[in-house]
Short mmCIF file of C-alpha atoms in Angstrom, two decimals:
data_model
loop_
_atom_site.label_atom_id
_atom_site.label_comp_id
_atom_site.label_asym_id
_atom_site.label_seq_id
_atom_site.Cartn_x
_atom_site.Cartn_y
_atom_site.Cartn_z
CA MET A 1139 14.03 24.56 28.42
CA SER A 1140 10.38 23.51 28.70
CA LYS A 1141 9.60 19.96 29.77
CA ALA A 1142 7.90 17.60 27.35
CA THR A 1143 4.23 16.85 28.08
CA ILE A 1144 2.43 13.51 28.02
CA LYS A 1145 0.52 14.80 24.99
CA GLU A 1146 3.79 15.34 23.11
CA LYS A 1147 5.11 11.90 24.04
CA PHE A 1148 1.87 10.33 22.85
CA ALA A 1149 2.10 12.31 19.60
CA TYR A 1150 5.66 11.07 19.11
CA ALA A 1151 4.47 7.47 19.67
CA LEU A 1152 1.94 7.90 16.85
CA GLY A 1153 4.82 8.44 14.41
CA ASP A 1154 6.10 4.89 14.81
CA ALA A 1155 2.58 3.51 15.22
CA ALA A 1156 2.05 4.74 11.64
CA ALA A 1157 5.44 3.81 10.20
CA GLY A 1158 6.36 0.66 12.14
CA GLY A 1159 2.93 -0.51 13.28
CA ILE A 1160 1.03 -0.02 10.01
CA THR A 1161 3.06 0.54 6.84
CA TRP A 1162 6.20 -1.46 7.68
CA LYS A 1163 4.23 -4.27 9.36
CA ILE A 1164 1.92 -4.73 6.36
CA MET A 1165 4.82 -4.40 3.91
CA SER A 1166 6.75 -7.12 5.79
CA ILE A 1167 3.90 -9.57 6.36
CA ALA A 1168 1.30 -9.06 3.62
CA PHE A 1169 3.19 -7.72 0.59
CA PRO A 1170 4.94 -10.95 -0.53
CA LEU A 1171 1.58 -12.77 -0.55
CA PHE A 1172 -0.24 -9.83 -2.13
CA PHE A 1173 2.20 -9.34 -5.00
CA THR A 1174 2.29 -13.02 -6.03
CA ASN A 1175 -1.17 -14.39 -5.20
CA ILE A 1176 -3.36 -11.32 -5.75
CA PHE A 1177 -1.56 -8.67 -7.80
CA GLY A 1178 -0.24 -11.31 -10.18
CA LEU A 1179 3.55 -10.88 -10.24
CA SER A 1180 5.69 -13.97 -10.67
CA PHE A 1181 7.72 -15.02 -7.66
CA ALA A 1182 10.90 -14.06 -9.54
CA ASP A 1183 9.55 -10.54 -10.15
CA ALA A 1184 8.47 -10.14 -6.52
CA ALA A 1185 11.83 -11.39 -5.21
CA ALA A 1186 13.73 -9.06 -7.58
CA LEU A 1187 11.54 -6.15 -6.46
CA MET A 1188 12.27 -6.79 -2.78
CA LEU A 1189 16.01 -7.08 -3.46
CA LEU A 1190 16.05 -3.89 -5.54
CA ALA A 1191 14.22 -2.05 -2.76
CA ARG A 1192 16.85 -3.10 -0.18
CA LEU A 1193 19.68 -1.89 -2.44
CA PHE A 1194 17.73 1.33 -3.00
CA ASP A 1195 17.50 1.83 0.79
CA VAL A 1196 21.26 1.44 1.27
CA VAL A 1197 21.71 4.59 -0.82
CA THR A 1198 18.64 6.64 0.10
CA ASP A 1199 18.70 6.22 3.91
CA PRO A 1200 22.05 7.98 4.54
CA LEU A 1201 21.34 10.59 1.84
CA MET A 1202 18.00 11.34 3.49
CA GLY A 1203 19.69 11.65 6.88
CA SER A 1204 22.22 14.12 5.51
CA LEU A 1205 19.51 16.10 3.70
CA ALA A 1206 17.32 16.28 6.81
CA ASP A 1207 20.25 17.63 8.84
CA ARG A 1208 20.47 20.61 6.47
CA THR A 1209 16.76 21.46 6.44
CA GLN A 1210 15.80 24.89 7.77
CA SER A 1211 12.17 25.96 7.99
CA ARG A 1212 9.60 27.64 10.24
CA TRP A 1213 8.63 24.14 11.46
CA GLY A 1214 12.18 23.20 12.41
CA THR A 1215 14.70 20.76 10.97
CA TYR A 1216 12.98 17.35 11.06
CA ARG A 1217 9.28 18.04 11.69
CA PRO A 1218 8.54 19.43 8.19
CA TRP A 1219 9.39 16.05 6.69
CA LEU A 1220 6.63 14.47 8.77
CA ILE A 1221 4.14 17.28 8.16
CA PHE A 1222 4.58 17.38 4.38
CA GLY A 1223 5.46 13.70 3.95
CA ALA A 1224 2.36 12.34 5.72
CA ILE A 1225 -0.03 12.59 2.75
CA PRO A 1226 2.41 11.14 0.15
CA LEU A 1227 3.19 8.27 2.55
CA GLY A 1228 -0.49 7.30 3.00
CA LEU A 1229 -1.44 7.91 -0.64
CA ILE A 1230 1.40 5.86 -2.14
CA PHE A 1231 0.73 3.07 0.38
CA ALA A 1232 -2.93 2.97 -0.69
CA LEU A 1233 -2.05 2.94 -4.41
CA LEU A 1234 0.45 0.15 -3.84
CA LEU A 1235 -2.31 -2.13 -2.50
CA TYR A 1236 -4.54 -1.32 -5.50
CA THR A 1237 -4.52 -3.81 -8.40
CA PRO A 1238 -4.89 -1.89 -11.70
CA ASP A 1239 -6.51 -3.44 -14.79
CA LEU A 1240 -3.31 -3.51 -16.83
CA GLY A 1241 -1.46 -6.17 -18.77
CA PRO A 1242 1.53 -8.08 -17.33
CA THR A 1243 4.03 -5.40 -18.41
CA GLY A 1244 1.90 -2.53 -17.14
CA LYS A 1245 1.34 -4.20 -13.78
CA ARG A 1246 5.06 -4.90 -13.44
CA ILE A 1247 5.86 -1.22 -14.12
CA TRP A 1248 3.13 -0.17 -11.64
CA ALA A 1249 4.46 -2.45 -8.90
CA TYR A 1250 8.12 -1.51 -9.33
CA THR A 1251 7.41 2.23 -9.56
CA LEU A 1252 4.99 2.38 -6.62
CA TYR A 1253 7.09 0.12 -4.39
CA LEU A 1254 10.24 2.20 -4.88
CA LEU A 1255 8.22 5.39 -4.35
CA MET A 1256 6.83 3.83 -1.17
CA MET A 1257 10.32 3.04 0.11
CA ALA A 1258 11.39 6.63 -0.72
CA ALA A 1259 8.36 8.07 1.09
CA TYR A 1260 8.92 5.79 4.08
CA THR A 1261 12.57 6.86 4.27
CA ALA A 1262 11.67 10.56 3.85
CA VAL A 1263 9.34 10.33 6.88
CA ASN A 1264 10.93 7.70 9.09
CA VAL A 1265 14.56 8.91 9.09
CA PRO A 1266 13.61 12.47 10.17
CA TYR A 1267 11.14 10.93 12.66
CA GLY A 1268 13.93 8.99 14.36
CA SER A 1269 16.23 12.04 14.22
CA LEU A 1270 13.57 14.14 15.94
CA LEU A 1271 14.43 12.36 19.21
CA GLY A 1272 17.82 14.07 19.16
CA VAL A 1273 16.38 17.60 19.19
CA MET A 1274 13.26 17.33 21.37
CA THR A 1275 15.18 17.25 24.66
CA ASP A 1276 18.67 17.19 26.13
CA ASP A 1277 17.50 15.28 29.21
CA ASP A 1278 18.55 11.61 29.20
CA ASN A 1279 15.50 10.46 31.14
CA GLU A 1280 13.18 12.23 28.73
CA LYS A 1281 14.98 10.68 25.76
CA ASN A 1282 14.38 7.26 27.29
CA GLN A 1283 10.71 8.12 27.85
CA PHE A 1284 10.21 9.35 24.27
CA SER A 1285 11.93 6.23 22.94
CA SER A 1286 9.79 4.05 25.21
CA TYR A 1287 6.58 5.70 24.00
CA ARG A 1288 7.79 5.15 20.44
CA MET A 1289 8.28 1.40 20.88
CA VAL A 1290 5.00 0.95 22.77
CA GLY A 1291 3.21 2.75 19.93
CA ALA A 1292 4.87 0.58 17.27
CA TYR A 1293 4.24 -2.72 19.08
CA ALA A 1294 0.67 -1.84 20.07
CA MET A 1295 -0.33 -0.71 16.57
CA GLY A 1296 1.49 -3.66 14.99
CA PHE A 1297 -0.52 -6.02 17.19
CA ILE A 1298 -3.80 -4.25 16.28
CA THR A 1299 -2.93 -4.27 12.57
CA LEU A 1300 -2.07 -7.98 12.43
CA LEU A 1301 -5.05 -8.96 14.57
CA SER A 1302 -7.62 -6.86 12.69
CA PHE A 1303 -6.47 -7.36 9.08
CA PRO A 1304 -8.11 -10.76 8.38
CA TYR A 1305 -11.35 -9.72 10.13
CA LEU A 1306 -11.48 -6.47 8.16
CA GLN A 1307 -11.01 -8.44 4.93
CA LYS A 1308 -14.13 -10.48 5.73
CA LEU A 1309 -16.02 -7.31 6.65
CA VAL A 1310 -15.13 -5.60 3.34
CA GLY A 1311 -15.99 -8.68 1.27
CA GLY A 1312 -15.71 -9.00 -2.51
CA THR A 1313 -12.58 -10.21 -4.29
CA ASP A 1314 -9.18 -10.37 -2.61
CA ALA A 1315 -8.00 -7.49 -4.81
CA HIS A 1316 -10.98 -5.36 -3.71
CA GLN A 1317 -10.31 -6.16 -0.04
CA TYR A 1318 -6.65 -5.13 -0.25
CA ALA A 1319 -7.52 -1.93 -2.15
CA VAL A 1320 -10.08 -0.86 0.48
CA LEU A 1321 -7.83 -1.78 3.41
CA GLY A 1322 -4.92 0.01 1.74
CA ALA A 1323 -7.01 3.19 1.62
CA ILE A 1324 -8.16 2.79 5.25
CA PHE A 1325 -4.74 2.03 6.71
CA GLY A 1326 -3.10 4.64 4.46
CA LEU A 1327 -5.50 7.29 5.82
CA ILE A 1328 -4.83 6.24 9.43
CA ALA A 1329 -1.06 6.35 8.85
CA THR A 1330 -1.38 9.82 7.30
CA VAL A 1331 -3.38 11.21 10.24
CA MET A 1332 -1.01 9.69 12.83
CA THR A 1333 2.07 11.05 11.04
CA LEU A 1334 0.52 14.53 10.78
CA ILE A 1335 -0.33 14.56 14.50
CA CYS A 1336 3.24 13.53 15.29
CA GLY A 1337 4.69 16.34 13.16
CA LEU A 1338 2.32 19.03 14.37
CA CYS A 1339 2.23 18.18 18.10
CA THR A 1340 5.94 17.67 18.84
CA LYS A 1341 8.56 20.37 19.48
CA GLU A 1342 12.18 20.83 18.45
CA ARG A 1343 13.79 22.42 21.50
CA LEU A 1344 17.41 22.08 20.35
CA LYS A 1345 18.94 23.57 17.22
CA PRO A 1346 21.48 21.35 15.45
CA VAL A 1347 24.89 22.81 14.55
CA ARG A 1348 24.76 22.62 10.76
CA ALA A 1349 27.65 22.23 8.36
CA GLU A 1350 27.95 25.21 6.02
CA LYS A 1351 28.45 23.06 2.92
CA TYR A 1352 27.55 19.54 1.90
CA SER A 1353 30.59 17.32 2.34
CA PHE A 1354 31.37 13.62 2.16
CA SER A 1355 33.52 14.14 5.24
CA GLN A 1356 30.34 13.55 7.24
CA PHE A 1357 30.19 9.99 5.92
CA VAL A 1358 33.91 9.49 6.57
CA ASN A 1359 33.51 10.80 10.12
CA LEU A 1360 30.91 8.11 10.83
CA PHE A 1361 33.57 5.44 10.67
CA LYS A 1362 35.81 7.48 12.98
CA ASN A 1363 32.97 7.52 15.48
CA LYS A 1364 33.51 4.40 17.63
CA PRO A 1365 30.13 4.59 19.45
CA TRP A 1366 28.35 4.79 16.08
CA VAL A 1367 30.21 1.77 14.67
CA ILE A 1368 29.43 -0.34 17.75
CA LEU A 1369 25.79 0.76 17.96
CA THR A 1370 25.17 0.18 14.24
CA LEU A 1371 26.56 -3.36 14.54
CA THR A 1372 24.36 -3.84 17.60
CA GLY A 1373 21.34 -2.66 15.60
CA ILE A 1374 22.08 -5.12 12.80
CA PHE A 1375 22.39 -8.04 15.25
CA THR A 1376 19.16 -7.10 17.08
CA ASN A 1377 17.38 -7.29 13.72
CA PHE A 1378 19.06 -10.62 12.96
CA PHE A 1379 17.80 -11.83 16.34
CA ASN A 1380 14.20 -10.88 15.56
CA GLY A 1381 14.46 -11.80 11.89
CA PHE A 1382 15.44 -15.42 12.54
CA ARG A 1383 12.71 -15.98 15.11
CA TYR A 1384 9.87 -14.45 13.09
CA ALA A 1385 10.91 -16.07 9.81
CA VAL A 1386 11.02 -19.65 11.18
CA ALA A 1387 8.01 -19.44 13.54
CA GLY A 1388 5.72 -20.77 10.80
CA TYR A 1389 8.08 -23.69 10.05
CA LEU A 1390 8.34 -24.42 13.78
CA ILE A 1391 4.56 -24.80 14.15
CA SER A 1392 4.09 -26.65 10.85
CA TYR A 1393 6.98 -29.12 10.90
CA CYS A 1394 8.18 -29.36 14.52
CA LEU A 1395 4.75 -29.44 16.15
CA GLY A 1396 2.76 -30.98 13.29
CA GLY A 1397 0.56 -27.97 12.55
CA ASP A 1398 -1.61 -25.57 14.52
CA VAL A 1399 -2.03 -26.57 18.17
CA THR A 1400 -5.56 -26.62 19.57
CA VAL A 1401 -5.93 -26.10 23.32
CA GLY A 1402 -9.62 -26.11 24.21
CA ALA A 1403 -11.20 -23.35 22.16
CA ILE A 1404 -7.82 -21.69 21.44
CA ILE A 1405 -6.04 -22.34 18.15
CA ILE A 1406 -2.35 -21.49 18.39
CA ASN A 1407 -0.65 -20.87 15.05
CA TYR A 1408 2.60 -19.02 14.46
CA THR A 1409 0.96 -15.56 14.47
CA VAL A 1410 -0.72 -16.28 17.82
CA LEU A 1411 2.56 -17.62 19.22
CA MET A 1412 4.41 -14.45 18.25
CA ALA A 1413 1.49 -12.21 19.30
CA PHE A 1414 2.21 -13.19 22.92
CA GLY A 1415 5.67 -11.72 22.34
CA GLU A 1416 4.31 -8.53 20.72
CA VAL A 1417 2.12 -7.78 23.75
CA THR A 1418 5.00 -8.47 26.14
CA CYS A 1419 7.32 -6.18 24.15
CA MET A 1420 4.69 -3.46 24.31
CA ILE A 1421 4.39 -3.75 28.11
CA PHE A 1422 8.12 -3.91 28.84
CA GLY A 1423 8.87 -1.20 26.31
CA GLY A 1424 6.91 1.03 28.67
CA VAL A 1425 8.85 -0.30 31.67
CA SER A 1426 12.24 0.28 30.01
CA PRO A 1427 12.87 3.88 31.24
CA LYS A 1428 12.25 2.97 34.90
CA PHE A 1429 14.36 -0.16 34.52
CA THR A 1430 17.21 1.89 33.02
CA GLU A 1431 16.98 4.44 35.80
CA LYS A 1432 17.11 1.60 38.36
CA VAL A 1433 20.25 -0.09 36.97
CA GLY A 1434 22.04 3.22 36.41
CA SER A 1435 22.83 3.44 32.68
CA LYS A 1436 21.51 2.53 29.24
CA ARG A 1437 24.59 0.39 28.62
CA LYS A 1438 24.00 -1.75 31.73
CA ALA A 1439 20.28 -2.01 31.00
CA PHE A 1440 20.97 -3.16 27.42
CA ILE A 1441 23.48 -5.78 28.62
CA ILE A 1442 20.97 -7.21 31.12
CA ALA A 1443 18.19 -7.25 28.51
CA ALA A 1444 20.39 -8.99 25.92
CA LEU A 1445 21.44 -11.60 28.50
CA ILE A 1446 17.76 -12.28 29.26
CA CYS A 1447 17.26 -12.95 25.54
CA ALA A 1448 20.31 -15.25 25.43
CA VAL A 1449 19.35 -17.34 28.48
CA THR A 1450 15.68 -17.75 27.55
CA SER A 1451 16.56 -18.59 23.93
CA VAL A 1452 18.87 -21.40 25.11
CA ALA A 1453 16.10 -22.62 27.44
CA PHE A 1454 13.67 -22.86 24.51
CA PHE A 1455 15.98 -25.33 22.75
CA PHE A 1456 15.56 -27.83 25.61
CA ILE A 1457 11.74 -27.78 25.55
CA PRO A 1458 10.51 -31.10 24.07
CA MET A 1459 9.39 -30.80 20.45
CA ASP A 1460 5.86 -31.81 21.41
CA PRO A 1461 2.52 -29.90 21.15
CA ARG A 1462 1.76 -30.85 24.78
CA PHE A 1463 4.46 -28.36 25.84
CA ILE A 1464 2.97 -25.44 23.88
CA TRP A 1465 2.34 -23.35 27.02
CA VAL A 1466 5.95 -23.84 28.12
CA MET A 1467 6.99 -22.58 24.68
CA ILE A 1468 4.67 -19.58 25.00
CA LEU A 1469 6.11 -18.83 28.45
CA CYS A 1470 9.62 -18.90 26.98
CA VAL A 1471 8.57 -16.58 24.13
CA ILE A 1472 7.13 -14.18 26.71
CA LEU A 1473 10.33 -14.25 28.81
CA THR A 1474 12.47 -13.61 25.71
CA SER A 1475 10.18 -10.75 24.74
CA ILE A 1476 10.79 -9.13 28.14
CA GLY A 1477 14.42 -8.68 27.07
CA ILE A 1478 13.42 -7.42 23.61
CA GLY A 1479 10.93 -4.97 25.12
CA LEU A 1480 13.57 -3.61 27.50
CA TYR A 1481 16.35 -3.09 24.93
CA SER A 1482 14.30 -1.86 21.92
CA PRO A 1483 13.67 1.68 23.25
CA LEU A 1484 17.25 1.89 24.54
CA LEU A 1485 18.67 1.43 21.04
CA TRP A 1486 17.03 4.61 19.70
CA SER A 1487 17.85 6.60 22.83
CA MET A 1488 21.49 5.53 22.46
CA TYR A 1489 21.49 6.76 18.83
CA ALA A 1490 20.56 10.20 20.24
CA ASP A 1491 23.58 9.99 22.57
CA VAL A 1492 25.81 9.02 19.63
CA ALA A 1493 24.52 12.06 17.72
CA ASP A 1494 25.43 14.31 20.68
CA TYR A 1495 28.88 12.70 20.83
CA SER A 1496 29.36 13.30 17.10
CA THR A 1497 28.48 16.99 17.44
CA GLU A 1498 31.01 17.41 20.27
CA LYS A 1499 33.76 15.51 18.43
CA PHE A 1500 33.38 16.87 14.88
CA GLY A 1501 31.76 20.26 15.47
CA THR A 1502 28.62 19.80 13.32
CA SER A 1503 25.39 17.89 13.80
CA SER A 1504 24.87 14.59 11.95
CA THR A 1505 21.72 13.56 13.80
CA GLY A 1506 19.76 12.60 10.68
CA LEU A 1507 22.67 10.74 9.16
CA ILE A 1508 23.29 8.81 12.39
CA PHE A 1509 19.63 7.89 12.86
CA SER A 1510 19.41 6.79 9.22
CA SER A 1511 21.87 4.00 10.04
CA GLY A 1512 19.33 2.68 12.54
CA THR A 1513 16.63 2.33 9.89
CA MET A 1514 19.15 0.91 7.41
CA ALA A 1515 20.22 -1.71 10.00
CA GLN A 1516 16.56 -2.64 10.44
CA LYS A 1517 16.07 -3.22 6.73
CA LEU A 1518 19.38 -5.03 6.16
CA GLY A 1519 18.88 -7.27 9.19
CA SER A 1520 15.43 -8.41 8.10
CA ALA A 1521 16.53 -8.94 4.48
CA ILE A 1522 19.75 -10.87 5.16
CA SER A 1523 18.24 -13.07 7.89
CA GLY A 1524 15.78 -14.53 5.36
CA SER A 1525 18.60 -15.55 3.02
CA LEU A 1526 20.64 -17.05 5.85
CA ILE A 1527 17.67 -19.15 7.00
CA ALA A 1528 17.27 -20.66 3.51
CA LEU A 1529 21.01 -21.41 3.44
CA LEU A 1530 21.05 -23.08 6.88
CA LEU A 1531 17.93 -25.13 6.18
CA GLY A 1532 19.56 -26.26 2.94
CA LEU A 1533 22.69 -27.35 4.79
CA ALA A 1534 20.44 -29.43 7.08
CA GLY A 1535 18.98 -31.21 4.04
CA ALA A 1536 15.82 -29.24 3.33
CA ARG A 1537 14.72 -28.65 -0.26
CA MET A 1538 12.80 -25.62 -1.44
CA ILE A 1539 10.16 -26.14 -4.15
CA PRO A 1540 7.67 -23.83 -5.90
CA ASP A 1541 4.04 -24.02 -4.77
CA ASP A 1542 0.96 -23.58 -6.97
CA PHE A 1543 1.50 -19.83 -6.98
CA GLY A 1544 5.21 -19.97 -7.82
CA ASN A 1545 6.38 -19.13 -4.30
CA THR A 1546 9.36 -21.00 -2.89
CA VAL A 1547 8.31 -23.17 0.06
CA LEU A 1548 9.81 -25.98 2.11
CA ASP A 1549 9.32 -29.43 0.53
CA PRO A 1550 7.52 -31.47 3.24
CA SER A 1551 9.14 -34.69 2.00
CA SER A 1552 12.60 -33.27 2.80
CA VAL A 1553 11.75 -32.47 6.42
CA THR A 1554 13.88 -34.89 8.42
CA ASP A 1555 14.83 -34.86 12.09
CA ALA A 1556 17.94 -32.88 11.12
CA VAL A 1557 15.79 -30.22 9.41
CA ARG A 1558 13.44 -30.02 12.40
CA THR A 1559 16.41 -29.62 14.74
CA MET A 1560 17.74 -26.84 12.51
CA VAL A 1561 14.36 -25.06 12.59
CA TRP A 1562 14.28 -25.42 16.40
CA SER A 1563 17.86 -24.06 16.58
CA LEU A 1564 17.04 -21.12 14.33
CA PHE A 1565 14.37 -20.14 16.86
CA SER A 1566 16.54 -20.73 19.92
CA LEU A 1567 20.28 -21.50 19.87
CA ILE A 1568 21.26 -19.29 16.93
CA PRO A 1569 19.36 -16.27 18.31
CA ALA A 1570 21.04 -16.99 21.67
CA VAL A 1571 24.46 -16.64 20.01
CA LEU A 1572 23.30 -13.39 18.40
CA ALA A 1573 22.12 -12.12 21.81
CA LEU A 1574 25.55 -12.89 23.29
CA ILE A 1575 27.17 -10.90 20.46
CA MET A 1576 24.78 -8.03 21.27
CA THR A 1577 25.85 -8.31 24.93
CA TRP A 1578 29.54 -8.14 23.99
CA LEU A 1579 28.96 -5.14 21.70
CA ALA A 1580 27.04 -3.32 24.45
CA PHE A 1581 29.92 -4.05 26.85
CA LYS A 1582 32.31 -2.38 24.36
CA TYR A 1583 29.98 0.61 23.84
CA PRO A 1584 31.95 3.57 25.30
CA ILE A 1585 29.13 6.01 26.14
CA LYS A 1586 28.01 5.24 29.70
CA LYS A 1587 25.01 7.52 30.16
#
């Protein structure tokens, strides 16, 4: 079997740079603001749309995984979905950021239709993309390297996207709607090109053992697969861990520190605070394969990384809630991100091991179906964490009120010491508990490669 080249690993990284670093990053950060403040949907419509999309994903992700497993073509099993899905992905993304001159009903139909099409296109590309890792190599070290390149690509492109977006808006000029339409076309084109390169420049060296007929037994077998159950739970908790921290970072700066912190010529807001973490994740995502090789197994490496996240998250809680300690906070964010950077590539490499285990145990390949649970865990984790944050802040005494645009925001008059402590805990102690659960799950994970 031929060895993978650096060129191929770079091409594979471009797949998640497009999906995770561009489309998913913009959909997560910019879409809520765009739909309500620029496109013109009510907050209720936007919230219902996001909820409907999550329910849509619960069905489409596993179906896409099963469909991808049965694909046979001259380009392989999973690569054709990237090759032929690249243009629809970029085109639908661009159209979604375009504001048509329609009435309220027409715009609502446009938004719902295009958003669901976007989620379908994202699933049709991203699930086979993740599954591709299972057939590019049978070498554990190479799997770790491919997974590492993937995470570095996603983090690096995510950082570039977030950093450049506001500057590109100013460069484009005109109305907000015009800016988003132009940037949608630009980023959609970049995502298309990156996805195409990924599909055309990677190789499928292994042939999956396909089931002769479609059967729901594949879905039943998932729950008989102990490594899959444990790893899927681990994936959900890793997304809870990140979801809590990112969702409350803005509240932490605004209400715990009294607003943006100015240090000399540097203005530190919540995006800058978390950007330190993005860069660290990118660096240590690249270090992850060597670290794993040093400690001896993915399981041990994941346990150590999760413990780093737990310890540094607890340490953050004891930092004084004072802007003068902002660099101590940044240091703690960086240390926590070392753990995140180390375990993020491992998770996808471990899904490849679970797919191999499933083939040995049940006789047919379920690589796509197994990898689809990873993307579904990502979406469920980010969606549910937002609801849990609102619930916990409410228990602490916070009230949510509509702003001038109809969005639900924290009522400043309800921010008491108890609420501030809850915000601080949601960024530190509660993620620490989640990291300990991740550690325990990794300890129970039975595959010790």
